[in-house]
Short mmCIF file of C-alpha atoms in Angstrom, two decimals:
data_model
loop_
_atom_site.label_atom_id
_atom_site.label_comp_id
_atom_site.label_asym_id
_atom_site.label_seq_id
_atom_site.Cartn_x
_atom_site.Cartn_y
_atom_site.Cartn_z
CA UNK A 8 -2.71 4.63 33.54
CA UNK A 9 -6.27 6.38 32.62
CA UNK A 10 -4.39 8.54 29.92
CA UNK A 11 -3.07 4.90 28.51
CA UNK A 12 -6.59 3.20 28.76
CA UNK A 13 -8.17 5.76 26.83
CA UNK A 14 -5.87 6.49 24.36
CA UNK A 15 -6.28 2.68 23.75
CA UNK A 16 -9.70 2.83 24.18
CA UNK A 17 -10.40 5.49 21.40
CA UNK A 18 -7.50 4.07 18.73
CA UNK A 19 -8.81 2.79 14.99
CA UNK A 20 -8.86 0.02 13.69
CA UNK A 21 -5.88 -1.36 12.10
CA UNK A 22 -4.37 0.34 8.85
CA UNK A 23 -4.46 -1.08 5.95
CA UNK A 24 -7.37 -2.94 6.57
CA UNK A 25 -8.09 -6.50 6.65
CA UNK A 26 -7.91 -8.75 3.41
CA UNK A 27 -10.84 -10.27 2.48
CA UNK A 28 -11.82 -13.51 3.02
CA UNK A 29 -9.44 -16.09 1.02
CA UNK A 30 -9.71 -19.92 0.32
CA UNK A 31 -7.77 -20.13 3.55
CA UNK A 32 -10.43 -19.41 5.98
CA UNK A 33 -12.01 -22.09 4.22
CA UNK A 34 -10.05 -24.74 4.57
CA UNK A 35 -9.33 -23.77 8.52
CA UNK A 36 -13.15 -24.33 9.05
CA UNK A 37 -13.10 -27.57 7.72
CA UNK A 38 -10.02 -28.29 9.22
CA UNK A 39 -11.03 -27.30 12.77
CA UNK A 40 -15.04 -29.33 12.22
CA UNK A 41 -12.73 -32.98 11.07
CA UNK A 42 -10.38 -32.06 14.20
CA UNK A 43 -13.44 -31.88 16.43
CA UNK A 44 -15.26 -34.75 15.20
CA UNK A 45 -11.90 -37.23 15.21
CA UNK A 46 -11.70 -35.59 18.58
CA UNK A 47 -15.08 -36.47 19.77
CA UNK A 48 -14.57 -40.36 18.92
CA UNK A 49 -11.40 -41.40 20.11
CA UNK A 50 -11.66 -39.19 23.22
CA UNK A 51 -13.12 -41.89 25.52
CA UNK A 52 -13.21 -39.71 28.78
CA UNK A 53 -15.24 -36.61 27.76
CA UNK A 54 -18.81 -37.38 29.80
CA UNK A 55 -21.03 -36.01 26.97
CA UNK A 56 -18.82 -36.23 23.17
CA UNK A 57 -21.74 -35.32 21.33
CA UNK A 58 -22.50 -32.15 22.76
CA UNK A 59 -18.95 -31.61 23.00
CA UNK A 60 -18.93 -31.61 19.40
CA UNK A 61 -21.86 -30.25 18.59
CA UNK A 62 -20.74 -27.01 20.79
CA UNK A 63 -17.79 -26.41 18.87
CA UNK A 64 -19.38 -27.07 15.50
CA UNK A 65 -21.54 -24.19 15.99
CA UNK A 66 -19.09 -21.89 17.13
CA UNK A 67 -16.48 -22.72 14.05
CA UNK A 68 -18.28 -20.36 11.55
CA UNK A 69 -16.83 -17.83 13.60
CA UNK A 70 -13.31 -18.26 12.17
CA UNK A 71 -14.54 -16.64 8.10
CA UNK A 72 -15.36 -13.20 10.02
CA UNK A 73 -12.87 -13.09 12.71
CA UNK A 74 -10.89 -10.67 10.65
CA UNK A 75 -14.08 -7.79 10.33
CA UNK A 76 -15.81 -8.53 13.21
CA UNK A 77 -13.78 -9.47 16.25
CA UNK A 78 -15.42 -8.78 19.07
CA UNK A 79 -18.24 -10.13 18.20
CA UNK A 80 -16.91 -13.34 17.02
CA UNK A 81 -15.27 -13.31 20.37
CA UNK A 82 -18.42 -13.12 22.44
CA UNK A 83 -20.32 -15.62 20.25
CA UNK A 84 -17.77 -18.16 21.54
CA UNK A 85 -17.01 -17.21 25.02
CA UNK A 86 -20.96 -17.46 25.33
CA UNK A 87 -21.32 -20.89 23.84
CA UNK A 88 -18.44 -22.63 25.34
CA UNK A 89 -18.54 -20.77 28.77
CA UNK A 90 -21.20 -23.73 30.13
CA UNK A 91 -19.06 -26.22 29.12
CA UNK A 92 -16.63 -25.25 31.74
CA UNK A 93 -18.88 -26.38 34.06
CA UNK A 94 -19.24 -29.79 33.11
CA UNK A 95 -15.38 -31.51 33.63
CA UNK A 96 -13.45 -32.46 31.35
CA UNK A 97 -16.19 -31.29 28.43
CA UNK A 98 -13.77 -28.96 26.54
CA UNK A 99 -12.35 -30.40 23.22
CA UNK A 100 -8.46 -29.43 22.30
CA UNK A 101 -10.00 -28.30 18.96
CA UNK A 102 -11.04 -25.53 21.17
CA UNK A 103 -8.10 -24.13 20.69
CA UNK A 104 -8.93 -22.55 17.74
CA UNK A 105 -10.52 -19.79 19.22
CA UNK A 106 -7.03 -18.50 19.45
CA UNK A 107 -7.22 -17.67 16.04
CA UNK A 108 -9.99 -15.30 16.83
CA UNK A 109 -8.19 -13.57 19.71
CA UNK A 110 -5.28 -12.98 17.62
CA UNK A 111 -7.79 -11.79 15.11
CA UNK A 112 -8.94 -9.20 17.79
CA UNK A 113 -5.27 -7.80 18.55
CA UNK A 114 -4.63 -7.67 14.51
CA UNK A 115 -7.58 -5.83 13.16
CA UNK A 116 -9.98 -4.60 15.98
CA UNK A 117 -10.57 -0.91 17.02
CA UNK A 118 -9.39 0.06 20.69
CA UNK A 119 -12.66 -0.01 22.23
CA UNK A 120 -12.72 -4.17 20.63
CA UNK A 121 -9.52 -4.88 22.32
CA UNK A 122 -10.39 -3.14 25.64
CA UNK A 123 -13.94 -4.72 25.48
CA UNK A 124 -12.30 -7.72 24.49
CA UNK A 125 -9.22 -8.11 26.89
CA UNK A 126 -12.13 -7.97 29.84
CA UNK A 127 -14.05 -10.70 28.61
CA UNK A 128 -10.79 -12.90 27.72
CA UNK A 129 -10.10 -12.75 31.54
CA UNK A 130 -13.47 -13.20 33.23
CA UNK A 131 -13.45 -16.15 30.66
CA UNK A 132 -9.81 -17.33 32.42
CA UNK A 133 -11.28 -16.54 36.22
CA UNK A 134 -14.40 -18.41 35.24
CA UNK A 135 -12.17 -21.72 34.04
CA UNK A 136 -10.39 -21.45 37.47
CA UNK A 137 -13.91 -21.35 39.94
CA UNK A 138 -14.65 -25.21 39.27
CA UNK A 139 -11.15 -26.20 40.60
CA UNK A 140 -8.64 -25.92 38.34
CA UNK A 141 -5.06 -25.42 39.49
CA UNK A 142 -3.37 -22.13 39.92
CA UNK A 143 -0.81 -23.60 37.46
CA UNK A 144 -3.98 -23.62 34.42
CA UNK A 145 -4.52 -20.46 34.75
CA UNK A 146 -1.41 -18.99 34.73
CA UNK A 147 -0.71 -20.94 31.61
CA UNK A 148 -3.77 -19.94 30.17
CA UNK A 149 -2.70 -16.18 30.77
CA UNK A 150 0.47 -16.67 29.76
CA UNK A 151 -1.14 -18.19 26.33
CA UNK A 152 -3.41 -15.18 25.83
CA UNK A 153 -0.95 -12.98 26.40
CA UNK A 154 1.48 -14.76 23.63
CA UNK A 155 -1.14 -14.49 21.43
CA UNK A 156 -2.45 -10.82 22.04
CA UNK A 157 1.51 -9.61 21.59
CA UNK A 158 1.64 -11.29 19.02
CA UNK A 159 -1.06 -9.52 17.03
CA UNK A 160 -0.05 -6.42 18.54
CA UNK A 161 3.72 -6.56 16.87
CA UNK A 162 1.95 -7.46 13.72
CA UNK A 163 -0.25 -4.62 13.64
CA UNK A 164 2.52 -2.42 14.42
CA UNK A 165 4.69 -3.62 11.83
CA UNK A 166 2.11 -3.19 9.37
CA UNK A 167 1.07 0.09 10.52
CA UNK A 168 4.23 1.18 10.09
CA UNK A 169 4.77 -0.18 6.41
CA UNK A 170 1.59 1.88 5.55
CA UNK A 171 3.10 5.07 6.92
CA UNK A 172 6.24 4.25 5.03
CA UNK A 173 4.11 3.78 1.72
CA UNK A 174 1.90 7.13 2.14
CA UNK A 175 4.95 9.03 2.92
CA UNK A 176 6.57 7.64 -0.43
CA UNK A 177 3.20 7.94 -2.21
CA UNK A 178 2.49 11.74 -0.95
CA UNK A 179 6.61 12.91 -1.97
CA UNK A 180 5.65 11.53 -5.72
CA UNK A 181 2.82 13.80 -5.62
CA UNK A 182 4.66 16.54 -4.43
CA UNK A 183 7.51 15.58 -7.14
CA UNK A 184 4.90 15.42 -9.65
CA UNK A 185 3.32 18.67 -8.99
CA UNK A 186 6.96 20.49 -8.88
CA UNK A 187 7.06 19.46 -12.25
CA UNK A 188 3.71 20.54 -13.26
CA UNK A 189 4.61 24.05 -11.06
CA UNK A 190 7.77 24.68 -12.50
CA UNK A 191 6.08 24.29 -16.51
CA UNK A 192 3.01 26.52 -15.35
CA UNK A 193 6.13 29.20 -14.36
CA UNK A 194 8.17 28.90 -17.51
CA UNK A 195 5.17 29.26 -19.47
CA UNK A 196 3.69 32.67 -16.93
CA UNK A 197 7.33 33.42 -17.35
CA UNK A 198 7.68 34.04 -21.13
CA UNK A 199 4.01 35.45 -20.59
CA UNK A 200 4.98 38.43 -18.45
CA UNK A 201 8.42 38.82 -20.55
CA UNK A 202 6.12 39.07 -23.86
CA UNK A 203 3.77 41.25 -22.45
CA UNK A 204 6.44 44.07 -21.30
CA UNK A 205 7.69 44.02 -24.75
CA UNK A 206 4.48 44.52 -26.32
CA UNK A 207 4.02 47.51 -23.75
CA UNK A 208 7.46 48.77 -24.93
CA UNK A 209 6.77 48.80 -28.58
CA UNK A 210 2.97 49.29 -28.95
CA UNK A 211 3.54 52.97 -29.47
CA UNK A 212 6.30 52.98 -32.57
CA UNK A 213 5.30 49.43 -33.56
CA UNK A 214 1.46 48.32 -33.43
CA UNK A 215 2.20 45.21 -35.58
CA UNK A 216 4.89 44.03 -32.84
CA UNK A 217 2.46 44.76 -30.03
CA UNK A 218 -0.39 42.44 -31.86
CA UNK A 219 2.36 39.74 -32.26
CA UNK A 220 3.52 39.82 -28.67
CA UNK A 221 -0.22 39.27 -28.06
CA UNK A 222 -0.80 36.48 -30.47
CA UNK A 223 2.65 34.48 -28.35
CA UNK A 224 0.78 35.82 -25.14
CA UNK A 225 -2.11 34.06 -26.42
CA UNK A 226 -1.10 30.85 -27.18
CA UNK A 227 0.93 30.47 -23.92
CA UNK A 228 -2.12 31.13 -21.93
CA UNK A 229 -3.74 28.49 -24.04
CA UNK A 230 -1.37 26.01 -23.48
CA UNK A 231 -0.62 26.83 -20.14
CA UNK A 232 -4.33 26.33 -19.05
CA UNK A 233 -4.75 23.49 -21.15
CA UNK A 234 -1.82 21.73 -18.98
CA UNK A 235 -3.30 22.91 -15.59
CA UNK A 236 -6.62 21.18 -16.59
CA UNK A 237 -5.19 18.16 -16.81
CA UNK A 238 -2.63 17.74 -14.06
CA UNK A 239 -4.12 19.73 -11.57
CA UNK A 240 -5.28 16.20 -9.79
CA UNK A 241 -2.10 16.44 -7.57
CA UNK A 242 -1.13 19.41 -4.89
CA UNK A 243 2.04 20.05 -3.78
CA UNK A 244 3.58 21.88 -0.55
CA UNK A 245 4.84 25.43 -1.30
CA UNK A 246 8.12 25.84 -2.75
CA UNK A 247 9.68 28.70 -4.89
CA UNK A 248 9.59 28.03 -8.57
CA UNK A 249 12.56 27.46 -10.99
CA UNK A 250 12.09 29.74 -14.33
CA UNK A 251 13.23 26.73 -16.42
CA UNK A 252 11.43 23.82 -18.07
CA UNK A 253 11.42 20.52 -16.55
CA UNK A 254 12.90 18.00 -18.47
CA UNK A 255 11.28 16.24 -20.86
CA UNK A 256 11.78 13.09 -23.37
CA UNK A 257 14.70 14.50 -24.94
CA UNK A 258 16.25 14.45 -21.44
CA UNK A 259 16.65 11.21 -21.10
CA UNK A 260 19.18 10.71 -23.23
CA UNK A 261 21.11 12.43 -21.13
CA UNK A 262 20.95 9.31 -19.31
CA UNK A 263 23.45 7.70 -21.61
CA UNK A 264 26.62 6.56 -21.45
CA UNK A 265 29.09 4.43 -19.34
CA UNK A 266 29.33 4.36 -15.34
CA UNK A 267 32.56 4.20 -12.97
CA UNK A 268 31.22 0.81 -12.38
CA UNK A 269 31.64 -0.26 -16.32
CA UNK A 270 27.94 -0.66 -17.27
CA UNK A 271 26.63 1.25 -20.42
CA UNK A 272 23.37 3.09 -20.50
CA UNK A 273 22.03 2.78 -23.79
CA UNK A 274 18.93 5.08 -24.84
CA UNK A 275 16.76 5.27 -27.45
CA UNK A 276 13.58 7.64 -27.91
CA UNK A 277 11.24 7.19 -30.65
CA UNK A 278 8.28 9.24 -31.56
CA UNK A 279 8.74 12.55 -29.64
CA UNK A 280 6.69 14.72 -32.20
CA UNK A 281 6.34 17.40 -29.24
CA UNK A 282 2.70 16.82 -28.26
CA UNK A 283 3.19 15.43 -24.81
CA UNK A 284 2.46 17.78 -22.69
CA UNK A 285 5.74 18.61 -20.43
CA UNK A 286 4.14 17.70 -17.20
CA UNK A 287 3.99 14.43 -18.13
CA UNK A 288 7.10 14.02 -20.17
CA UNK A 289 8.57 15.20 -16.78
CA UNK A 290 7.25 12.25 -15.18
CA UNK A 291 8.85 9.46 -17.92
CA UNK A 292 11.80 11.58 -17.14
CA UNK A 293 11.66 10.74 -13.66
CA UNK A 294 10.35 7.28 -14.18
CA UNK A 295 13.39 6.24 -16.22
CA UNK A 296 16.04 8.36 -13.94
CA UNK A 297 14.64 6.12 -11.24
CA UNK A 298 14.61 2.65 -13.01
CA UNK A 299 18.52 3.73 -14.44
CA UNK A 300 19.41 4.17 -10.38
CA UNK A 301 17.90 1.31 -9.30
CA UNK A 302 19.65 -0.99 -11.44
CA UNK A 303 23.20 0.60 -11.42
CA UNK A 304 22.44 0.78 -7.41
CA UNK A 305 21.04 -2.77 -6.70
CA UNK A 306 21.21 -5.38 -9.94
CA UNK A 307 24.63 -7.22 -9.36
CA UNK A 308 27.47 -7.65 -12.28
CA UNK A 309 25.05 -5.46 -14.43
CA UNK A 310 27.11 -4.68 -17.76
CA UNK A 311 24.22 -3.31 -19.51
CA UNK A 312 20.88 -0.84 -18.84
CA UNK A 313 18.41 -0.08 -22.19
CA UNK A 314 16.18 2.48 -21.89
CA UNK A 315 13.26 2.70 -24.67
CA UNK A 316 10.76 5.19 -24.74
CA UNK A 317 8.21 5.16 -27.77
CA UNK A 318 5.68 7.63 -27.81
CA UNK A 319 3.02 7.60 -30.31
CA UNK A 320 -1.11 8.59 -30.47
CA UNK A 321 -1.94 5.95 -28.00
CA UNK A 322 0.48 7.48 -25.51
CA UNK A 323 3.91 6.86 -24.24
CA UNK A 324 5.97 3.55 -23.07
CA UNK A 325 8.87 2.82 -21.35
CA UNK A 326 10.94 0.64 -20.62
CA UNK A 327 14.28 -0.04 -18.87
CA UNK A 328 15.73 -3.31 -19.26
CA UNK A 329 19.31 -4.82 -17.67
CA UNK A 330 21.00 -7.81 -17.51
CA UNK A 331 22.26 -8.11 -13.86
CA UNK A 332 21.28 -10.84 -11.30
CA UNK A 333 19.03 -9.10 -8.68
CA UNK A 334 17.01 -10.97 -6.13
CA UNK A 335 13.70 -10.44 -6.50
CA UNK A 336 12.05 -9.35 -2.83
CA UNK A 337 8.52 -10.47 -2.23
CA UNK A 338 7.24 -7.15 -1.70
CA UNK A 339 8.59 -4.02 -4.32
CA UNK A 340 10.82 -1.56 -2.87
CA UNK A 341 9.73 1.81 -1.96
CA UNK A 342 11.36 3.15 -4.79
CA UNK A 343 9.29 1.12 -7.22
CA UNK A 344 6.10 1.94 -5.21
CA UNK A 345 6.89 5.75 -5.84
CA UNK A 346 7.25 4.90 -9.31
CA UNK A 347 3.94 3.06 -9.53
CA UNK A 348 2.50 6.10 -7.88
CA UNK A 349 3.63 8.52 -10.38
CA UNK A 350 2.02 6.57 -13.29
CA UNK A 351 -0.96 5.33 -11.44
CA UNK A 352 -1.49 9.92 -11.00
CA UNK A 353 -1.59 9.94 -14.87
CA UNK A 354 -3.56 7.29 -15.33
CA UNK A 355 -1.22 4.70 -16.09
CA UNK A 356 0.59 1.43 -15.03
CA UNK A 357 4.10 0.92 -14.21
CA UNK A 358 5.35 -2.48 -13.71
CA UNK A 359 8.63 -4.26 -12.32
CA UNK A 360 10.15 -7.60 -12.52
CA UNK A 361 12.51 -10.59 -13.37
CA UNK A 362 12.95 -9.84 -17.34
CA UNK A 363 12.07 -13.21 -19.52
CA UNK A 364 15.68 -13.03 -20.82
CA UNK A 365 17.03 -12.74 -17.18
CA UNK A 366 17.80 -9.37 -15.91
CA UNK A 367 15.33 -7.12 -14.54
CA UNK A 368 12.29 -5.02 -16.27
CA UNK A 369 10.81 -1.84 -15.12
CA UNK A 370 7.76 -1.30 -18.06
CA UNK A 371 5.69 1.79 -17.82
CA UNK A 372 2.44 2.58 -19.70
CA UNK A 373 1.23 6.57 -19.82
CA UNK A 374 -2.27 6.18 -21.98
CA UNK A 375 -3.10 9.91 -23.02
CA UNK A 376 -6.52 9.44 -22.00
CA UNK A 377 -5.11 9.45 -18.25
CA UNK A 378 -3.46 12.95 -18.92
CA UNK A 379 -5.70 14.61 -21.07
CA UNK A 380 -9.04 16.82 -20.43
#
């Protein structure tokens, strides 16, 4: 039980953190204030309405930072409403706002808020009971903090565990990314080393030869270093390298052509004038080899995907276009968050969505001022 408290005791706060405050904690402040007011005069029984009120009009603010401050919202009104209990029947139903705040507690605080927190919650409860109230008030006033404290709980879990799901995602793009980037740097070391034996070979019977070998050596380097400057923003977990380039724009039309399922890939590449660098032609690769999947795998009676990819001095684009019937989730999928990863690396955007002519859209923008030194 001590190893539970303290493991408790010393966990974060929640991840991702909380929003920031919207129009809706707004609106629930002036909603609670008219509740307590309307409360206050048609309430005939409460022995003293105005401070009734007036006590829970000062303790309202406390709902715009419930969400970064807790605990202390918590404590402001325990402390101002905890006299109150001694006066009977003093305590407006509005109060039961402050619910808000202790699912606010569960949701976002740290450990230490929520252990801190829990304590005061039931002295509050064993205070309510000392001026007579029934053993069935409190136990449904536990029961109600305890509804309310799960229920932040299973919402801070779930979205806990989202994050985790989205780093893992995020970090196997990076690694994906870098592979490519890896597997270029190798090529190029690759034909480095090979020019550099020949040169050894021939420099004796063949000077000219040996200063050409140097001259490719040269220019490799050049190019190879040139590429390392501007990737080298992502890492990647060791792996052994493949001697072979990665694929680039002209790859993707390998993408073409017609599926078991009947649909047609069409593909069309304009302005490949071979100055993208490959790393990053890699990653449109990958970009549209995931958007193709995605819509053969999930867009229903899809007949048709188009794949565009224009690359020009601004940068490159892509898009991937289809004409099936896919329901559109609230939140994107993991697979689109990996792709919005990838460009968001090279400094650019990638985008998914209902298409205006029906269908879906995945659109990707690669500026070269995210990719180059």
């Amino acid at each position: 039980m001590t190893g539970l408290v303290r493991s408790v005791w010393g966990a974060p706060s929640a991840v991702p953190p909380p929003p920031r405050r919207v129009w809706r904690d707004w609106a629930l402040l002036a909603l609670v204030a008219a509740l307590a007011v309307v409360e206050g005069v048609v309430r005939s029984e409460l022995p003293y309405p105005v401070v009734s009120v007036l006590v829970l009009l000062v303790i309202t603010p406390t709902v715009l930072w419930r969400r970064t401050r807790p605990l202390l919202m918590l404590v402001i009104a325990v402390a101002v409403t905890t006299p109150l209990q001694l006066l009977p029947d003093s305590i407006l139903y509005t109060s039961l706002f402050v619910m808000v705040i202790v699912y606010a507690l569960f949701r976002w605080g740290a450990g230490r808020d929520m252990v801190i927190g829990s304590a005061i919650l039931l002295a509050s409860l064993g205070f309510a009971f000392v001026p007579g109230g029934g053993l069935d008030d409190l136990i449904g006033g536990f029961a109600l903090l305890l509804s309310v404290a799960l229920l932040g709980v299973v919402f801070r879990y779930r979205a806990g565990s989202r994050q985790r799901r989205l780093d893992r995602i995020r970090m196997l793009e990076r690694e994906h990314l870098a592979r490519d980037l890896h597997d270029t740097v190798a090529h190029h070391v690759s034909a480095i080393a090979i020019r550099a034996q020949a040169g050894l070979a021939v420099a004796a019977r063949d000077p000219r030869a040996a200063q050409d070998a140097l001259g490719v050596i040269e220019a490799e380097a050049a190019k190879t270093l040139s590429e390392l400057r501007s990737m080298v923003r992502v890492l990647r977990q060791d792996e052994t390298a493949e001697l072979a380039p990665s694929p680039g724009l002209g790859g993707i039309e390998q993408l073409a052509g017609t599926r078991p399922g009947g649909a047609a890939v069409t593909v069309t590449v304009a302005g490949d004038d071979g100055s993208i660098p490959p790393p990053v032609a890699a990653a449109v690769y990958r970009l549209a080899q995931e958007s193709v999947t995605n819509a053969l795998r999930h867009a229903r009676q899809v007949t048709r995907v188009d794949v565009l990819v224009e690359a020009d001095e601004g940068g490159v684009r892509l898009s991937v276009t289809n004409d099936g019937d896919v329901a559109a989730s609230p939140t994107p999928g993991f697979g689109i968050v990996g792709m919005m990863e990838r460009a968001a690396l090279l400094g650019g955007t990638c985008q998914a969505g209902p298409a205006p002519g029906g269908g879906w859209a995945v659109i990707a923008e690669l500026p070269r001022v995210g990719w180059e030194p």
